XYZ file of C-alpha atoms in Angstrom:
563
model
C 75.266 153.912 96.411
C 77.957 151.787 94.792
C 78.627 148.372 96.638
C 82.369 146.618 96.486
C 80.808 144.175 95.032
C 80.089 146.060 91.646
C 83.830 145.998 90.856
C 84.261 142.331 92.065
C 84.123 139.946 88.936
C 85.124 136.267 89.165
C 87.186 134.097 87.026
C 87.897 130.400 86.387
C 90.499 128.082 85.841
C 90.440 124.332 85.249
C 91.974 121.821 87.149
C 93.034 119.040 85.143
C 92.972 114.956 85.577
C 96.754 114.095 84.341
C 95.649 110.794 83.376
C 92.729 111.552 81.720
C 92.960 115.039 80.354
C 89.577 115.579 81.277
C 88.834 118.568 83.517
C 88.236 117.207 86.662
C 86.921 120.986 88.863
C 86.596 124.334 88.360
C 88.821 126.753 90.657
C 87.118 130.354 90.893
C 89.163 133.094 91.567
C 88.342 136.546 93.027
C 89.525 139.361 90.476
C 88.868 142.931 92.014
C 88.747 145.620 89.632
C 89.666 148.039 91.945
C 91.123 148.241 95.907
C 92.223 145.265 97.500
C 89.457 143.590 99.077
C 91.280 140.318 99.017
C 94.012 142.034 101.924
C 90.772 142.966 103.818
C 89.261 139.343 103.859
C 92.706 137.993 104.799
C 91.981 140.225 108.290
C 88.132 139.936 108.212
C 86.678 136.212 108.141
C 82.968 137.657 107.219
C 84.091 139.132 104.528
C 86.327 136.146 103.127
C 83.717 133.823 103.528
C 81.387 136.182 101.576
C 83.856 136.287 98.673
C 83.741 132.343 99.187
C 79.649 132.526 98.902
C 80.120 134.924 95.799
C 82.503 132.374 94.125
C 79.213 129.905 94.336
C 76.764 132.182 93.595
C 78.901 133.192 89.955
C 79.681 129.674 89.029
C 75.603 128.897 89.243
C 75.046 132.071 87.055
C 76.966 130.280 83.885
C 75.242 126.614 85.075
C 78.517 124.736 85.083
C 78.001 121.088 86.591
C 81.562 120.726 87.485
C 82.813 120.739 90.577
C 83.880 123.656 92.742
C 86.643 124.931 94.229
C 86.656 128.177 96.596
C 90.134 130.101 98.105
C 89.693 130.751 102.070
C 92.440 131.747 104.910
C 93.019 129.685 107.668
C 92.029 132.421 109.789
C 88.468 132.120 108.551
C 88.053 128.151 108.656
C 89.475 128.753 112.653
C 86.126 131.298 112.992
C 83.777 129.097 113.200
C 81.185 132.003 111.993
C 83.242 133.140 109.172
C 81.406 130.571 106.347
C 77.975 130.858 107.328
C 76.907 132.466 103.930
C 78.920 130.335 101.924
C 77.113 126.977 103.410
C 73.702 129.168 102.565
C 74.823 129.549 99.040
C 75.623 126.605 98.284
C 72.272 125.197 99.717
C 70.443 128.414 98.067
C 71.910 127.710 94.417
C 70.941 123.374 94.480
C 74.397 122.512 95.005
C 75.544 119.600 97.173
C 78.142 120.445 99.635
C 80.528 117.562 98.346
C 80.973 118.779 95.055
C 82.746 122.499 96.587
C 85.998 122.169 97.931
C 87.312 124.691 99.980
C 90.746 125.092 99.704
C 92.684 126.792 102.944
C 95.544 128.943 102.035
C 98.251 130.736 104.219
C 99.019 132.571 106.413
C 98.727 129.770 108.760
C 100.928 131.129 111.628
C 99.244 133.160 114.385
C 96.205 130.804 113.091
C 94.906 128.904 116.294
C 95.547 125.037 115.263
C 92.685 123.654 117.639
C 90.485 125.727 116.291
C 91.541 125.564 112.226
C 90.897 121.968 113.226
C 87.644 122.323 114.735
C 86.509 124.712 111.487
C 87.903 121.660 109.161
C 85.735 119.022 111.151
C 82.431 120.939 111.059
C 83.522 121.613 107.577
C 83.393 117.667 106.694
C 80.617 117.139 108.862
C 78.375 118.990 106.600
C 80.228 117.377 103.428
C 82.901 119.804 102.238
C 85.680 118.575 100.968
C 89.162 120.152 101.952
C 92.585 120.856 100.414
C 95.711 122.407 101.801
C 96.600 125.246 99.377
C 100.084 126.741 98.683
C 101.881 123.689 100.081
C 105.555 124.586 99.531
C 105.712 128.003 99.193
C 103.415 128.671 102.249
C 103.938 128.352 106.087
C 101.597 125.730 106.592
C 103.887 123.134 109.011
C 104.426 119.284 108.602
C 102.559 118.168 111.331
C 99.338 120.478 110.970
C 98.722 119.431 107.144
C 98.752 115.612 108.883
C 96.675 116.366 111.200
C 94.632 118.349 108.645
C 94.009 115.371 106.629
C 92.966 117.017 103.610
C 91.359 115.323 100.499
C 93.608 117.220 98.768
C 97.191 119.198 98.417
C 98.297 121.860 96.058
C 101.899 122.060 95.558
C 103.353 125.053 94.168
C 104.915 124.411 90.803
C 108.595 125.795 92.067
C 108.970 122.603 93.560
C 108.855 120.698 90.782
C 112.688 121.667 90.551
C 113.090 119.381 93.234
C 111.416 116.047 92.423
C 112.323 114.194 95.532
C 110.271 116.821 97.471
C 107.429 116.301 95.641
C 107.662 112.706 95.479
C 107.859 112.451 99.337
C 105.076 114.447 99.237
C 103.037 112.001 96.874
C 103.615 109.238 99.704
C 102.714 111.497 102.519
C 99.291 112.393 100.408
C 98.978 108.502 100.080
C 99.047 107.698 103.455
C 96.552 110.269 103.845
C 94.046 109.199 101.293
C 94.498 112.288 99.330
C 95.130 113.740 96.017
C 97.762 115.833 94.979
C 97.745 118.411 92.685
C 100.113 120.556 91.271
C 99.361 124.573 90.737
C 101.046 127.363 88.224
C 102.035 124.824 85.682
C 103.174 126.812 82.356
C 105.589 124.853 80.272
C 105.532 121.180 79.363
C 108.519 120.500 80.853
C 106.758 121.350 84.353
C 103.530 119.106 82.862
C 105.681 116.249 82.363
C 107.485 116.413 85.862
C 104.430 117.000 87.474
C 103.120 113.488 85.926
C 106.808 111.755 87.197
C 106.234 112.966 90.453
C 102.908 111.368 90.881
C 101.337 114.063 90.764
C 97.311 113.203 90.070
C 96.067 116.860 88.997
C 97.389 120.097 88.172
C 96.245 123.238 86.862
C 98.035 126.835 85.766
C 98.442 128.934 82.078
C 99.392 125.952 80.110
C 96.202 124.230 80.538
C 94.144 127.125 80.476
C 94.392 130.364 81.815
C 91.603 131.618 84.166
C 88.668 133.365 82.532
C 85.236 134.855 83.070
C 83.386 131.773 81.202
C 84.426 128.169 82.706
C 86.835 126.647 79.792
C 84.987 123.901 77.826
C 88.262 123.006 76.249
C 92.016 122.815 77.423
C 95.200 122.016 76.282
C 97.079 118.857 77.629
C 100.067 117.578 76.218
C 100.166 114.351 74.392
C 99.923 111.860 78.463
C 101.733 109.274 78.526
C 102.985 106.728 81.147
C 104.355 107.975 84.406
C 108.304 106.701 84.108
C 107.909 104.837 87.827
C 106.328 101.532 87.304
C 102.532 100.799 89.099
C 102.216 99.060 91.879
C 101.463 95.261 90.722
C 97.888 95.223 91.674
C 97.482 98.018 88.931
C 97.275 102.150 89.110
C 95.466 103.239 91.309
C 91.178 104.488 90.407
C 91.879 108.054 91.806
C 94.271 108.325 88.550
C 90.912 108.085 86.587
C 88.030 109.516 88.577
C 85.592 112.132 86.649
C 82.945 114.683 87.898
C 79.988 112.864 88.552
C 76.788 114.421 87.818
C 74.274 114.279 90.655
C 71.181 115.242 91.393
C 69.181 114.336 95.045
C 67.442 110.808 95.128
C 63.905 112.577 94.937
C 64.944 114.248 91.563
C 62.502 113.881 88.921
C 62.070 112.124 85.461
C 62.038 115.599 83.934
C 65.046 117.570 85.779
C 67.070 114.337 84.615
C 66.119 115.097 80.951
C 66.904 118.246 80.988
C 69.902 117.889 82.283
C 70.619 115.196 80.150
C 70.044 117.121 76.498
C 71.192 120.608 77.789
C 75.022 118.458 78.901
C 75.671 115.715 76.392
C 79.330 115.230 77.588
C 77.539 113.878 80.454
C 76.869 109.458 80.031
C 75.049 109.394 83.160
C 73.254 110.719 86.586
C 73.741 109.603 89.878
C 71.180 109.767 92.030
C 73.003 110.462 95.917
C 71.152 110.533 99.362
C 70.951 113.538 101.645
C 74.524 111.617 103.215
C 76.023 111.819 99.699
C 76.080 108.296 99.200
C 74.472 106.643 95.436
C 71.263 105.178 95.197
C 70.429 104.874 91.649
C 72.335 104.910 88.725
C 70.742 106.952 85.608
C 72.274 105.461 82.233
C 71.889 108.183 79.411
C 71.143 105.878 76.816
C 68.796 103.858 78.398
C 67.147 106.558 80.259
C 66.881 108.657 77.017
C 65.422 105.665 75.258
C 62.866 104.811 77.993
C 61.212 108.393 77.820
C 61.541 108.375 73.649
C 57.434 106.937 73.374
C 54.484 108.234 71.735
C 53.618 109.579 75.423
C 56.511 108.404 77.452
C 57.914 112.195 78.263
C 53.965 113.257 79.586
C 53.861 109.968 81.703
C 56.882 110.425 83.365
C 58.384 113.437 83.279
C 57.031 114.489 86.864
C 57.645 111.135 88.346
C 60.850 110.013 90.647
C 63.781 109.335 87.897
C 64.527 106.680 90.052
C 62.560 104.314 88.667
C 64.725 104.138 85.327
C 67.582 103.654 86.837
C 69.828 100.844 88.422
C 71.430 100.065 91.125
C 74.286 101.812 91.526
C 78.069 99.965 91.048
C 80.403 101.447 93.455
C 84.263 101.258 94.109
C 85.860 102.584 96.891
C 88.790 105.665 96.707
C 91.374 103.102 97.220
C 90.715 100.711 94.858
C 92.539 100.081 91.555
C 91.994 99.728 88.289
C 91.745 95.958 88.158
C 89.104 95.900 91.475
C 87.210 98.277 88.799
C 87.468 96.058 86.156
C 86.211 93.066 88.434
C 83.261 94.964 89.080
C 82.469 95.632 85.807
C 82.835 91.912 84.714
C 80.379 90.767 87.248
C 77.165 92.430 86.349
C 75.381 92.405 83.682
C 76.268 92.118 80.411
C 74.042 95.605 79.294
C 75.761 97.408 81.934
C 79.445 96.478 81.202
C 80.128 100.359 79.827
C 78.361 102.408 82.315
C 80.010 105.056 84.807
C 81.323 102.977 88.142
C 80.677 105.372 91.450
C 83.814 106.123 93.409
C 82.784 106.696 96.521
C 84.826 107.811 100.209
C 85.693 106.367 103.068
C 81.732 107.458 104.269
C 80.254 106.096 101.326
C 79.904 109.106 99.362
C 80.234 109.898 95.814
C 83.593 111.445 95.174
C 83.186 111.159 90.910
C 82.956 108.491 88.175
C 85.155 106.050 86.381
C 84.936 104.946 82.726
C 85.835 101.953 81.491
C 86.840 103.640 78.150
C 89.902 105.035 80.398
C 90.632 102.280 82.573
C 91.069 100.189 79.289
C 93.220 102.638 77.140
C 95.159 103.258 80.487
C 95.924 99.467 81.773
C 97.035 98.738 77.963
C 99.455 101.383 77.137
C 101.109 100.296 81.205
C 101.179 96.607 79.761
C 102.660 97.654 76.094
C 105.153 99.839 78.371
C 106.036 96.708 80.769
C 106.176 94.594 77.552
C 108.648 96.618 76.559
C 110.583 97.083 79.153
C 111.522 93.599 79.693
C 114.413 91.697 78.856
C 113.815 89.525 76.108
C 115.709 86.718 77.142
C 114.330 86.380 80.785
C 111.293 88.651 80.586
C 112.450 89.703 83.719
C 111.902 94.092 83.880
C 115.012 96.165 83.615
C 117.099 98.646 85.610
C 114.140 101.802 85.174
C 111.746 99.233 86.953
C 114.291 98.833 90.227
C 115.431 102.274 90.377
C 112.159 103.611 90.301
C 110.976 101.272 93.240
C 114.182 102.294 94.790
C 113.103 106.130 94.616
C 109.759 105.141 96.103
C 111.148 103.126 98.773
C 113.909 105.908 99.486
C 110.103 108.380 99.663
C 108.614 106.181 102.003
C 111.304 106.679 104.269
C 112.288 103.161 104.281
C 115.183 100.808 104.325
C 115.907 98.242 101.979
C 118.991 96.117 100.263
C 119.936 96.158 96.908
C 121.719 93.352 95.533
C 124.097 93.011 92.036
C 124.831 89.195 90.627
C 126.867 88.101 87.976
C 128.169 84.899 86.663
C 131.776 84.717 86.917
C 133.964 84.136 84.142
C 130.623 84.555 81.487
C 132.572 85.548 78.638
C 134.769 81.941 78.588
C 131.695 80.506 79.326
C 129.776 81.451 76.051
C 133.417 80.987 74.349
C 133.390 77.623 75.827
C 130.287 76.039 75.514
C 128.457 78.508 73.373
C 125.970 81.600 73.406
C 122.910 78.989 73.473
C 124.147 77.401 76.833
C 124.945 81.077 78.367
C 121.563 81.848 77.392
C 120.105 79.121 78.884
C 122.118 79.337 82.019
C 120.997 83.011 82.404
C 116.918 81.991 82.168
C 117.403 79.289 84.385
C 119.412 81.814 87.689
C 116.617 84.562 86.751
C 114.032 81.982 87.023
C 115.908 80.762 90.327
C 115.623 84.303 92.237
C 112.203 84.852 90.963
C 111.373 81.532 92.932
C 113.108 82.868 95.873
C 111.687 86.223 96.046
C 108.571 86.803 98.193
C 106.644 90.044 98.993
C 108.096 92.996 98.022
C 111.175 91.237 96.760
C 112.012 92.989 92.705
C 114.303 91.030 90.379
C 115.382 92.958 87.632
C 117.864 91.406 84.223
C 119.847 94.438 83.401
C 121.603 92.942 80.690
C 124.282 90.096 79.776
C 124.250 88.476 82.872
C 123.621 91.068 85.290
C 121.003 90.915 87.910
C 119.733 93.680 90.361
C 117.845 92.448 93.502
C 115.841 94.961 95.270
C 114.782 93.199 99.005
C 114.078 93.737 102.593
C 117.178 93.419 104.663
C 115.780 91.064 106.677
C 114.976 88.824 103.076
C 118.181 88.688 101.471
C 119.146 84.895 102.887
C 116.713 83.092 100.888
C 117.912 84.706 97.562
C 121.623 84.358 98.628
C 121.107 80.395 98.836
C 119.286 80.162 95.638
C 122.078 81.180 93.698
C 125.332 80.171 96.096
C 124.222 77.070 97.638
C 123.481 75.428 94.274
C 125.919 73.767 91.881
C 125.999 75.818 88.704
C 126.962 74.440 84.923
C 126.865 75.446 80.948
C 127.772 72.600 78.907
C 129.226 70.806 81.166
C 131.235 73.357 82.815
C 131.030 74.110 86.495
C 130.101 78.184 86.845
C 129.899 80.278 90.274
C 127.881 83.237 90.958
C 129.309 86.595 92.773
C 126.577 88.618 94.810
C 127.331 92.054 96.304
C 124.578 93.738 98.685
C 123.965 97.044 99.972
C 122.184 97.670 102.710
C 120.379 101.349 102.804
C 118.691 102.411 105.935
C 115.997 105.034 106.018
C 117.315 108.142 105.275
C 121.249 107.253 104.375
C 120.525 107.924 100.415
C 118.988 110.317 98.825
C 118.480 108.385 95.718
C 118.985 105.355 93.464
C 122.134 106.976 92.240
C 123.949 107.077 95.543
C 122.572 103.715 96.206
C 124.088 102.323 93.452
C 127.504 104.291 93.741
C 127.556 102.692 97.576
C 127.199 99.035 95.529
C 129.874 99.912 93.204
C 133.074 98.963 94.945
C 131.354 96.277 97.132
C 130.723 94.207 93.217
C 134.418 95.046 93.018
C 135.139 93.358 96.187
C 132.877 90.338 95.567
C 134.715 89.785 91.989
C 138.002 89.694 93.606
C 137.051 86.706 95.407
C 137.566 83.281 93.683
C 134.581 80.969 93.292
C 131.033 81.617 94.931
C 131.121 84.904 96.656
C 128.730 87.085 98.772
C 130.035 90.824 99.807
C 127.735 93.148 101.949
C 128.174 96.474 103.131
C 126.607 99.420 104.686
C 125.763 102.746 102.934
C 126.911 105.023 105.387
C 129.423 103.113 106.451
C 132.653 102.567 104.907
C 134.397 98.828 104.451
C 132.351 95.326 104.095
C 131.494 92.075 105.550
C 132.295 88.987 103.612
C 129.692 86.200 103.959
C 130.652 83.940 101.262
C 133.877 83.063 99.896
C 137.165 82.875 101.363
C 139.654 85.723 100.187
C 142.926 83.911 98.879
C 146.501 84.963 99.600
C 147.424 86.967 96.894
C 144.329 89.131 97.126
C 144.735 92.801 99.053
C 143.576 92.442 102.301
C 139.964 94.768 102.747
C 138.301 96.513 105.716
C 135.767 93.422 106.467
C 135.363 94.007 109.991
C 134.904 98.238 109.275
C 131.306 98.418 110.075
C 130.301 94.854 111.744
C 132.936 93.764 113.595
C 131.805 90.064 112.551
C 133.731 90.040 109.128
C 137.204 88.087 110.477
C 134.228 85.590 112.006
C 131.991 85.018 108.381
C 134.780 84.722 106.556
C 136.456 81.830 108.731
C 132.697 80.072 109.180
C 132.694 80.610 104.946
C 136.028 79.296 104.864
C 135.552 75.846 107.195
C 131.952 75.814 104.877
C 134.029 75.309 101.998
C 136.144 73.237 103.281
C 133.878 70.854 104.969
């Protein structure tokens, strides 16, 4: 008698490293050739978790070594039962449970939340990884995905329409320790905005559409650098992590061989504990070279492949590329190419790292920097700001931008010439440089335009390192005019309405003769003037609008200047 099963086939689809353009999993999807089995497993958690074990069972039939990725309702990670065969598969075929990732999908309401919880911890306990699938277009809520904690979220590729939703989402995913991918990408366009956004993986048609045999090749558009700057401690190592290929520490000479020669895209074998965590690393070369004697495959083919290989180098998820390169540089000098282990928060082995990509990576960000500073003060630009201002403006928190010019700059290169202006715009960029601290950015936007992006509670330090200093080009006494606003959480949307709040307030400041400081609020209207004392002929301004302390500053400023 016919099963369902007969008219079940399976395909794949890659999931792709942005960075790297290396395939970084394999998603299998159920593909029903007739009914609608996949309506039945959404109501029967037995049955979805035996699609789930089927998934396994196919992708060990064409002997890919990537990692896995199997689709499951909520309903059926909140039934305790409903995996059973899918944790016997996956022990049955010699996979390890941390290179499967079971990705949760919607519905999610009507879905007990203690016990989708409970399902996700014995889940991890066992070494599963998790994602939250459909994220966007689903009706999985805020506060259950944090609580989920998952390794890693798929965003629907409609959002992408909306960057600042999927750039909040990149934060949230980073305070989480997780990845985020992108799913249903099928035009460049979406590629490329997937990459701005932060996004670390994607997958849909445009890499590869899903197919019976796992793809050996995709297509990736030409990568290059993500438009928001990297943190200055360098990009992060989950840009650049691989599939690792592991195999139990007992594993012998002989199963690493063949694994070896029957995957040469593979450099190299980790050898993991039963807790996941690497014990030995197996170099290819090396290994290959050590069993290449007159009788070296007979002697050791059946013996532990641990004893060719090394001790293991190891990074942890949230290191960066530099920590990498540190650990590279302090070994020894044979080993400076092979595979680093990434490993979790529990010490297991999450993938690899070459230093091939961490190179070619951290040199195109440096030619990009390079380029993107000013040439006169080598001081980065007005992309650099505004992209930290977007992330800030993510992160849900406040911050003060500042705008400084030199007044009267044009008579000053008239007077005293374009070498003097030059070097009196090195020497005030060189000044707020040695005032900022922390998370302080100074950008040179041009002619002698600064942009200050601070802390509000940091602004006084860079404020007296360009007011409460005399000022000259060739002689010729100069004054500064500094206009801040302040931006708390959640009063712009982005850097454009920040700096559309700053506009008028570098109006006011300019309208004020000699050294000048303006500051307002952006969602509220007028300003407070802390430097400079307004003379008579200017128009008097709403000072006191959103402080009440204006008339005060500007009389302390005033008896400052005169005393």
């Amino acid at each position: 008698m016919p099963s369902w099963t007969d008219a079940l086939r399976f395909a794949f689809q890659p999931v792709v490293n942005l960075t790297t353009g290396a395939v970084a999993a394999l998603e299998i999807l159920a593909r029903p050739e007739v009914g609608d089995v996949l309506a039945q497993a959404r109501r029967d958690p037995e049955l979805d978790g035996r699609l789930a074990a089927l998934a396994v069972r196919s992708a060990a039939q064409r002997e890919t070594l990537l990692p896995l990725h199997v689709n499951v309702f909520a309903g059926t990670v909140a039934d305790l039962g409903g995996l059973a065969a899918l944790r016997d598969t996956v022990r049955d075929v010699g996979r390890l449970p941390w290179e499967v990732t079971v990705d949760i999908g919607p519905p999610f309401t009507h879905v007990p939340h203690r016990a989708l919880l409970e399902g996700v911890t014995a889940l991890r306990e066992e070494g599963f990884r998790v994602c939250a699938d459909g994220v966007g277009d689903g009706d999985l809520p805020l506060r259950l995905l944090v609580d989920l904690a998952p390794d890693l979220v798929k965003l629907d590729a409609s959002l992408l329409s909306r960057p600042t939703s999927v750039s909040a989402m990149r934060t949230l995913c980073e305070g989480l320790g997780a990845l985020l991918a992108v799913e249903g990408v099928e035009t460049e366009l979406q590629c490329g905005a997937a990459r701005e956004a932060g996004a670390q993986l994607a997958q849909g048609e445009l890499f590869a559409p899903p197919s019976r045999l796992p793809a050996a090749d995709v297509y990736v558009p030409a990568l290059t650098p993500p438009v928001a700057s990297p943190p200055p401690s360098g990009p992060p190592v989950r840009q650049f992590v691989r599939p690792a290929a592991l195999l139990p520490a007992s594993a012998s000479a002989g199963r690493v061989r063949a694994l070896l020669t029957g995957s040469p895209d593979v450099s190299g074998v980790l050898l993991v504990d039963s807790a996941g965590a690497p014990v030995r690393s197996v170099q290819r070369d090396r290994f290959l070279l050590s069993l290449s004697g007159r009788y070296g495959h007979a002697l050791y083919a059946d013996r532990p492949a641990a004893r060719h290989g090394d001790r293991p180098r190891t990074v942890g998820v949230d290191a960066t590329a530099w920590e990498v390169l540190d650990v590279l540089a302090d070994g020894e000098r044979s080993r400076t190419a092979d595979d680093v282990a990434v490993v979790d928060k529990r010490g297991r082995c999450v993938g690899i790292v070459r230093l091939a990509d961490l190179v070619r990576a951290l040199a195109e960000s440096r030619v990009e920097e390079a380029a993107a500073l000013n040439p006169l003060t080598r001081l980065p630009g007005s992309d650099a700001i505004t992209g930290e201002v977007d992330r800030r403006i993510a992160q849900g928190r406040g911050f003060a931008l500042s705008w400084l010019d030199i007044d009267g700059f044009k008579q000053v290169n008239d007077g005293a010439g374009f070498a003097a202006g030059d070097d009196l715009i090195r020497e005030v960029g060189r000044s707020l440089e040695r005032a900022a601290s922390g998370t302080t950015r100074v950008g040179h936007i041009g002619g002698d335009d600064f942009l200050v992006l601070a802390d509000p509670d940091g602004l006084d330090p860079l404020a007296s390192a360009v007011l409460d200093v005399p000022w000259a080009a060739g002689g010729r006494p100069v004054t500064m005019s500094l206009a801040t606003v302040l931006c708390a959480a959640g009063s712009v949307a982005d850097h454009r309405q920040a700096a559309a709040s700053l506009a008028p307030l570098k109006q006011a400041a300019k309208a004020l003769p000699g050294a000048s400081w303006v500051i307002g609020r952006s969602d509220t209207p007028g300003h407070e003037v802390r430097r400079g004392v307004r003379s008579a002929a200017a128009p008097a301004s709403s000072g006191a609008a959103w402080s009440g302390t204006g008339p005060r500053a500007e009389a302390e400023s005033g008896r400052a200047a005169a005393g």
